[in-house]
Tab-separated table of C-alpha atoms in Angstrom:
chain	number	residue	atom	x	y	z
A	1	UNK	CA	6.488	13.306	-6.985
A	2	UNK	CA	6.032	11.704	-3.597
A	3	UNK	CA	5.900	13.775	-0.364
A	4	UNK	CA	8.884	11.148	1.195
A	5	UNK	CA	8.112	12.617	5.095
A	6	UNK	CA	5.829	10.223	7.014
A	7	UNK	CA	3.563	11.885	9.693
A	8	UNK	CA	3.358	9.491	12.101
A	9	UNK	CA	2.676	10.047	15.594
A	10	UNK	CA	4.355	8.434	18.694
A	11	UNK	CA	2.329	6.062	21.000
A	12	UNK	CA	2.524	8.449	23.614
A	13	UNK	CA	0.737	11.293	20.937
A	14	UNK	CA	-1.738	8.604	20.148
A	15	UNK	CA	-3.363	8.397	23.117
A	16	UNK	CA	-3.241	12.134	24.109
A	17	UNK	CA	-6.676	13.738	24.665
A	18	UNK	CA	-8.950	14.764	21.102
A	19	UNK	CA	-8.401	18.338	21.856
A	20	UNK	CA	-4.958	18.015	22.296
A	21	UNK	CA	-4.306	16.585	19.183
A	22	UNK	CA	-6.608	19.036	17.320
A	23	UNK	CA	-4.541	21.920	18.780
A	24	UNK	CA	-1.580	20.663	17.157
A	25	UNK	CA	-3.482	19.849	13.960
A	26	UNK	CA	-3.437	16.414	14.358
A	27	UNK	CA	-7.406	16.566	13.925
A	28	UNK	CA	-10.207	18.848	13.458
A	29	UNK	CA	-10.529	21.253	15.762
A	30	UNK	CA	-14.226	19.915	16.037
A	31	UNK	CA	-15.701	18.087	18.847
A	32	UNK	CA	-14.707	14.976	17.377
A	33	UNK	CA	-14.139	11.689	19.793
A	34	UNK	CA	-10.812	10.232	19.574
A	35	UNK	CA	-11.739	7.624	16.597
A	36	UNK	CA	-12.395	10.071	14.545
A	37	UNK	CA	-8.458	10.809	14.160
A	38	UNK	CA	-8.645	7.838	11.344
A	39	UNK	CA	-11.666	8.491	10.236
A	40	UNK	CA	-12.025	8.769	6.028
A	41	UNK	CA	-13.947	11.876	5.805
A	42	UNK	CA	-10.723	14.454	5.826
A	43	UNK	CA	-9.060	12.376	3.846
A	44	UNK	CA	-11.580	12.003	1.142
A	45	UNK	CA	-11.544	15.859	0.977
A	46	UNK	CA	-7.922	15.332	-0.992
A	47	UNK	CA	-9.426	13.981	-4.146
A	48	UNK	CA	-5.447	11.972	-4.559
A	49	UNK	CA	-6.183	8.511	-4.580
A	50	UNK	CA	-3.847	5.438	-5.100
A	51	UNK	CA	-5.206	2.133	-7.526
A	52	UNK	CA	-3.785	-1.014	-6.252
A	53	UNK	CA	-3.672	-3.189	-8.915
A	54	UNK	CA	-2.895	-7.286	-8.089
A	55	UNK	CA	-2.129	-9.179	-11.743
A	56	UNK	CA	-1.743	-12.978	-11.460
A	57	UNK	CA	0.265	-14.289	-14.733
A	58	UNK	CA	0.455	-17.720	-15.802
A	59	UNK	CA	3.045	-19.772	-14.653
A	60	UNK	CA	4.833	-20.475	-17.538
A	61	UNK	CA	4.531	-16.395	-18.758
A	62	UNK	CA	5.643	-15.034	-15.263
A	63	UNK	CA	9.340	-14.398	-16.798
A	64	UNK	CA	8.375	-13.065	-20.087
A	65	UNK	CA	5.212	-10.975	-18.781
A	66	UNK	CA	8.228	-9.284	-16.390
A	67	UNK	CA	10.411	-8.708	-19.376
A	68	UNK	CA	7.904	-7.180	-21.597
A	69	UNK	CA	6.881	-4.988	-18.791
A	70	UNK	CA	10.216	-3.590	-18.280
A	71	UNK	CA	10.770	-3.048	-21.902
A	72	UNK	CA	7.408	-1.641	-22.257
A	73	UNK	CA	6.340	0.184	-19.143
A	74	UNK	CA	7.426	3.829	-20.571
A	75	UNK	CA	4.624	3.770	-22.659
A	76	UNK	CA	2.204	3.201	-19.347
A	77	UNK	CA	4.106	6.054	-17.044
A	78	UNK	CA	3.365	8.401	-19.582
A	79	UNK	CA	0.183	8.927	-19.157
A	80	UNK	CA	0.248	8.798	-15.318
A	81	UNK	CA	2.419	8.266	-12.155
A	82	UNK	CA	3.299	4.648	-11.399
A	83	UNK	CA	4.968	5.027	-7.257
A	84	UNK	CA	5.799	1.152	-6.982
A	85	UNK	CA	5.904	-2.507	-8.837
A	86	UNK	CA	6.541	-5.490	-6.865
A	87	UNK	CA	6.850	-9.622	-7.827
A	88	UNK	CA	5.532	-11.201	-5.197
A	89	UNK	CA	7.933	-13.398	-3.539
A	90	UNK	CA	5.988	-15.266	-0.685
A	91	UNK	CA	2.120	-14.794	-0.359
A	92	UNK	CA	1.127	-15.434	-3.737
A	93	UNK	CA	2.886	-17.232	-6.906
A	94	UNK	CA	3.030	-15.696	-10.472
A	95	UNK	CA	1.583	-12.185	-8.901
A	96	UNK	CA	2.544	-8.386	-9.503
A	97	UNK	CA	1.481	-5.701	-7.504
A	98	UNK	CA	1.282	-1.814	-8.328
A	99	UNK	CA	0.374	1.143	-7.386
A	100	UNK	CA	-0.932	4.076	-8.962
A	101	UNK	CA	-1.440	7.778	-8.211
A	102	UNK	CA	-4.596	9.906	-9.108
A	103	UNK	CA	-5.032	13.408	-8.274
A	104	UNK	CA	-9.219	12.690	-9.221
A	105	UNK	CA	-11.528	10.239	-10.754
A	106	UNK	CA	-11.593	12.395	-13.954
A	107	UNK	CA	-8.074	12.658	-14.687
A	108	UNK	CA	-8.062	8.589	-13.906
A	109	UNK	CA	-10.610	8.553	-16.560
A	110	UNK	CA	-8.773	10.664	-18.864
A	111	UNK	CA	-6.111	8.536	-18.977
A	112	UNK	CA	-7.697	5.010	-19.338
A	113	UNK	CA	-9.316	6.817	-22.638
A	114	UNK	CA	-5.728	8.152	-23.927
A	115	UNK	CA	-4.433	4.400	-23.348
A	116	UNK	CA	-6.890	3.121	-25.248
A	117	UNK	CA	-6.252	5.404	-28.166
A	118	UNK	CA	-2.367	5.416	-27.551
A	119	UNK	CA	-1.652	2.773	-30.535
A	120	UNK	CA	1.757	2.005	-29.215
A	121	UNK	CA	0.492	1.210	-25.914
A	122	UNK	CA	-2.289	-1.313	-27.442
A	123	UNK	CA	-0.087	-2.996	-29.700
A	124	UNK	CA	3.664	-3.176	-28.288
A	125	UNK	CA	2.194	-3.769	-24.731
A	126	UNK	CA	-1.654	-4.679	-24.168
A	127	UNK	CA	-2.306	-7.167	-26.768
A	128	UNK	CA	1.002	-9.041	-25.576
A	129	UNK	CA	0.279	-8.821	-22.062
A	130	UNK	CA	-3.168	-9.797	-21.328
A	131	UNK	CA	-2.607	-13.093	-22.866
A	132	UNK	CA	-0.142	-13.863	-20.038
A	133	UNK	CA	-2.236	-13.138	-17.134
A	134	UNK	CA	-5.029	-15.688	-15.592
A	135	UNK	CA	-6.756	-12.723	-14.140
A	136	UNK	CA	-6.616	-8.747	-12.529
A	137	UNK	CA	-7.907	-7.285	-9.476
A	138	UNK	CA	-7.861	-3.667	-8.446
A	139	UNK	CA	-8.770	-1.572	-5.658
A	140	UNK	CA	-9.031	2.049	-4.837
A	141	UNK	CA	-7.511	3.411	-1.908
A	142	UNK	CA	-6.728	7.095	0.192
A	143	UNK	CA	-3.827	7.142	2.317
A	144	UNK	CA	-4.989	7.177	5.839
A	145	UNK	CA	-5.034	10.962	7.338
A	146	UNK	CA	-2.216	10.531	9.968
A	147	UNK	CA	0.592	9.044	7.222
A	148	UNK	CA	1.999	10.251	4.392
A	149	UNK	CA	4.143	8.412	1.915
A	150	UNK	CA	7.975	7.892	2.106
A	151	UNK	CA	10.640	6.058	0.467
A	152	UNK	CA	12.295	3.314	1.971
A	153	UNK	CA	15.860	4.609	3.115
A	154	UNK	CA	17.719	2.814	0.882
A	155	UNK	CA	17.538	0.697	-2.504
A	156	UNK	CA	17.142	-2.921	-2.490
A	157	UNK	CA	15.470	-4.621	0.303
A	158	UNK	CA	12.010	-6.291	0.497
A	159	UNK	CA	8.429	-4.595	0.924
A	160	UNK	CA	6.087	-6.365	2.719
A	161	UNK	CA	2.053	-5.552	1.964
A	162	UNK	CA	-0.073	-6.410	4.540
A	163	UNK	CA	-3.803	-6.391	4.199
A	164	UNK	CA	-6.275	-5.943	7.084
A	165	UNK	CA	-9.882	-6.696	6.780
A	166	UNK	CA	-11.789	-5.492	10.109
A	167	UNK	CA	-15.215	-5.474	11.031
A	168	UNK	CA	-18.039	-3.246	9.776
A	169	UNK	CA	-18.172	-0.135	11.326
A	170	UNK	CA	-15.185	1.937	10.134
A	171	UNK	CA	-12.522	3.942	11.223
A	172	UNK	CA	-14.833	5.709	14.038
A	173	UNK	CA	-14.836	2.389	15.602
A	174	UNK	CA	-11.359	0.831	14.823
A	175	UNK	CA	-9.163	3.653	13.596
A	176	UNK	CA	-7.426	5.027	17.085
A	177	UNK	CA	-6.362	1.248	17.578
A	178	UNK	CA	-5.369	0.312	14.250
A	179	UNK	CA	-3.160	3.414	14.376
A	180	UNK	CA	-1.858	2.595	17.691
A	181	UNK	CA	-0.627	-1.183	16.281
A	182	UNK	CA	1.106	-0.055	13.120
A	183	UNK	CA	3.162	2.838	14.774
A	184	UNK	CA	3.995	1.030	17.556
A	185	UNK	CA	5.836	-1.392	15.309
A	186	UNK	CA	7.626	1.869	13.056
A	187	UNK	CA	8.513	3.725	16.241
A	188	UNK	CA	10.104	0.998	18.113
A	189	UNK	CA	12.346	-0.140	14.386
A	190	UNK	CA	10.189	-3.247	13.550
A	191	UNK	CA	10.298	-1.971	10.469
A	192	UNK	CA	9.782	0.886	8.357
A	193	UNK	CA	6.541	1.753	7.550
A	194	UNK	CA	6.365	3.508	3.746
A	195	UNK	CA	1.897	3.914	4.177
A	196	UNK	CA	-0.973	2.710	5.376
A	197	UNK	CA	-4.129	2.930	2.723
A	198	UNK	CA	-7.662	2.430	3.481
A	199	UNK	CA	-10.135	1.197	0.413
A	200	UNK	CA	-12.595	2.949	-1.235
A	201	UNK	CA	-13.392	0.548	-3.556
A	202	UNK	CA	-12.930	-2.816	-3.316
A	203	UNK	CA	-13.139	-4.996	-0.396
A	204	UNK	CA	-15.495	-2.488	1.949
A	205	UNK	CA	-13.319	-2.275	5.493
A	206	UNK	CA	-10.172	-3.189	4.412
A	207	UNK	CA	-6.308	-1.370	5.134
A	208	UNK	CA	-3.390	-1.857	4.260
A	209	UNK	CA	-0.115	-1.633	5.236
A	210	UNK	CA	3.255	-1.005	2.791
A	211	UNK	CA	6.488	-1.873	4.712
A	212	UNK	CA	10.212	-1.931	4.214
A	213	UNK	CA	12.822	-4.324	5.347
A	214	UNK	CA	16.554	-4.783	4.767
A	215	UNK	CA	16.336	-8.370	3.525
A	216	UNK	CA	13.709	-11.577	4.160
A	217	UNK	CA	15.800	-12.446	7.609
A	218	UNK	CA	15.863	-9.526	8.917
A	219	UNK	CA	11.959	-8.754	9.004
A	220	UNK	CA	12.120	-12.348	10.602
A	221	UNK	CA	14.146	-10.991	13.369
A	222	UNK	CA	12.159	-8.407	13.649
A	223	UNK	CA	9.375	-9.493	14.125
A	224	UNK	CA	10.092	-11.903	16.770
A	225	UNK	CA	11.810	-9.114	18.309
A	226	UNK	CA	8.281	-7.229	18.153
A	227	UNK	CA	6.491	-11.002	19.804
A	228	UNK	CA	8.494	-9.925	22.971
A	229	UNK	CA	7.932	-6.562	23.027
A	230	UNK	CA	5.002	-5.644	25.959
A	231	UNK	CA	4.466	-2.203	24.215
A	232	UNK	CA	3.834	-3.629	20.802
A	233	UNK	CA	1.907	-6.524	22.085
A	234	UNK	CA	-0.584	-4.421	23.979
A	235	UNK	CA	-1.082	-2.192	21.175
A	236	UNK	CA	-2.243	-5.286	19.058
A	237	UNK	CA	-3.961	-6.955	20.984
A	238	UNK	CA	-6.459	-3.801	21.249
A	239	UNK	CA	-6.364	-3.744	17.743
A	240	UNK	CA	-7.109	-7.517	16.541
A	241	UNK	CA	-10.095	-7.136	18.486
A	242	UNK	CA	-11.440	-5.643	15.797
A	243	UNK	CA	-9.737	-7.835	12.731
A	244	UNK	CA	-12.152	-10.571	10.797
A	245	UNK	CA	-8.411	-11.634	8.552
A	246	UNK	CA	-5.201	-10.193	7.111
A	247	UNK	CA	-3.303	-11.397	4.664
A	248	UNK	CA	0.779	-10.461	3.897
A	249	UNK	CA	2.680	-10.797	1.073
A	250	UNK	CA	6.523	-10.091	0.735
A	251	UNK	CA	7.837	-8.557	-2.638
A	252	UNK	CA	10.689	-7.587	-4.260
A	253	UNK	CA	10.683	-3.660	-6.664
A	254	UNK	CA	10.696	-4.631	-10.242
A	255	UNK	CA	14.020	-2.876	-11.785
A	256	UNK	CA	11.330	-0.085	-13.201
A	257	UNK	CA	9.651	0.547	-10.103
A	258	UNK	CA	10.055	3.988	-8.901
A	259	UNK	CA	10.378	3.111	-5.337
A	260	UNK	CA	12.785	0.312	-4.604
């Protein structure tokens, strides 16, 4: 299922020299510059990808669009692996968010055609829910080379999703920065960082970041704690140098959702 061991480096790691971190595999032993530790090409040579999916619902369907779901959402996990559904709790109003795993474009493929020849799925599910919603939105996203995914370390809780949109000019330009911000924050216990994904598809030079947190007061705490942190504040301000907006949205797991 999920590989639950995150690979993240320590501040101190991130900014060793480029040849240090290629020795210990942290990069290609190439003469890449530093930026390149972020950058999307070794990722992209994994053909697993993750759909972020966004569904707003209409007001007066949010509660029966969430029951249906639950009841229902066995016939959507068998065809492929859902790894988290959220309600959006602050953010956003009447909104889900989910994420899906693809090992490659064809087997995503594959399975949109089985859906739409999986009769149960069309008729106990589909036809029932689209009704409900006011409109979808999806994205396609790779995990960012330095992170893989984890669980959060215990059920219950609130995830937070926070989306960056920087600049044009990629990870070359911003990626040893942006790295830099969110591990100074999961190193020092701001939180717990579960991944950071960078789109594919969708809005062009935008990441995002997929964090845990005990309860809704407790990631307040946090992240005043963080404000007054020098370590955490230099890191940022490096990185917001190269931010154009970010959005955050703070969710609760759906009783279905695999992670939770």
């Amino acid at each position: 299922m999920l590989n639950l061991r995150c690979a993240l480096r320590s501040a101190a790691l991130l900014r060793a020299p480029a040849a240090a971190a290629a020795q210990s595999g942290a990069l290609p032993s190439s003469g890449l510059q530093r930026h390149a530790g972020l950058a999307t090409g070794p990722q992209q040579k994994q053909s697993t990808f993750y759909e972020l999916r966004t569904y707003n619902i209409r007001p007066d369907q949010t509660t029966a669009f969430l029951k249906l779901t639950n009841e229902k959402i066995h016939l959507r996990t068998a065809h492929s692996e859902l790894l988290g559904y959220w309600n959006v709790e602050y953010g956003a109003l009447n909104q889900v968010f989910h994420i899906w795993k693809y090992d490659s474009y064809s087997q995503r493929a594959g399975v949109r055609a089985a859906l739409a020849q999986d009769p149960s799925w069309v008729s106990d599910y589909l036809s029932k829910a689209i009704p409900m919603l006011t409109s979808q939105d999806n994205a396609v996203a790779y995990l960012v080379p330095w992170c893989t995914l984890r669980r959060p370390p215990q059920e219950g809780g609130v995830f937070e999703l926070v989306s960056f949109r920087m600049r044009p000019g990629g990870p070359a330009v911003w990626g040893h920065s942006f790295q830099a911000a969110l591990t100074s924050h999961d190193a020092s216990g701001y939180g717990k960082l579960l991944g950071a994904f960078h789109n594919e598809y969708g809005q062009m030079n935008t990441v995002h970041a997929l964090w845990w947190f005990e309860n809704a007061d407790k990631r307040a705490e946090l992240r005043q704690k963080a404000h007054n942190d020098a370590r955490v504040v230099a890191a940022v301000r490096e990185s917001v140098a190269h931010l154009d907006s970010q959005t955050a949205r703070l969710m609760y797991a759906c009783p279905f959702s695999p992670m939770k």
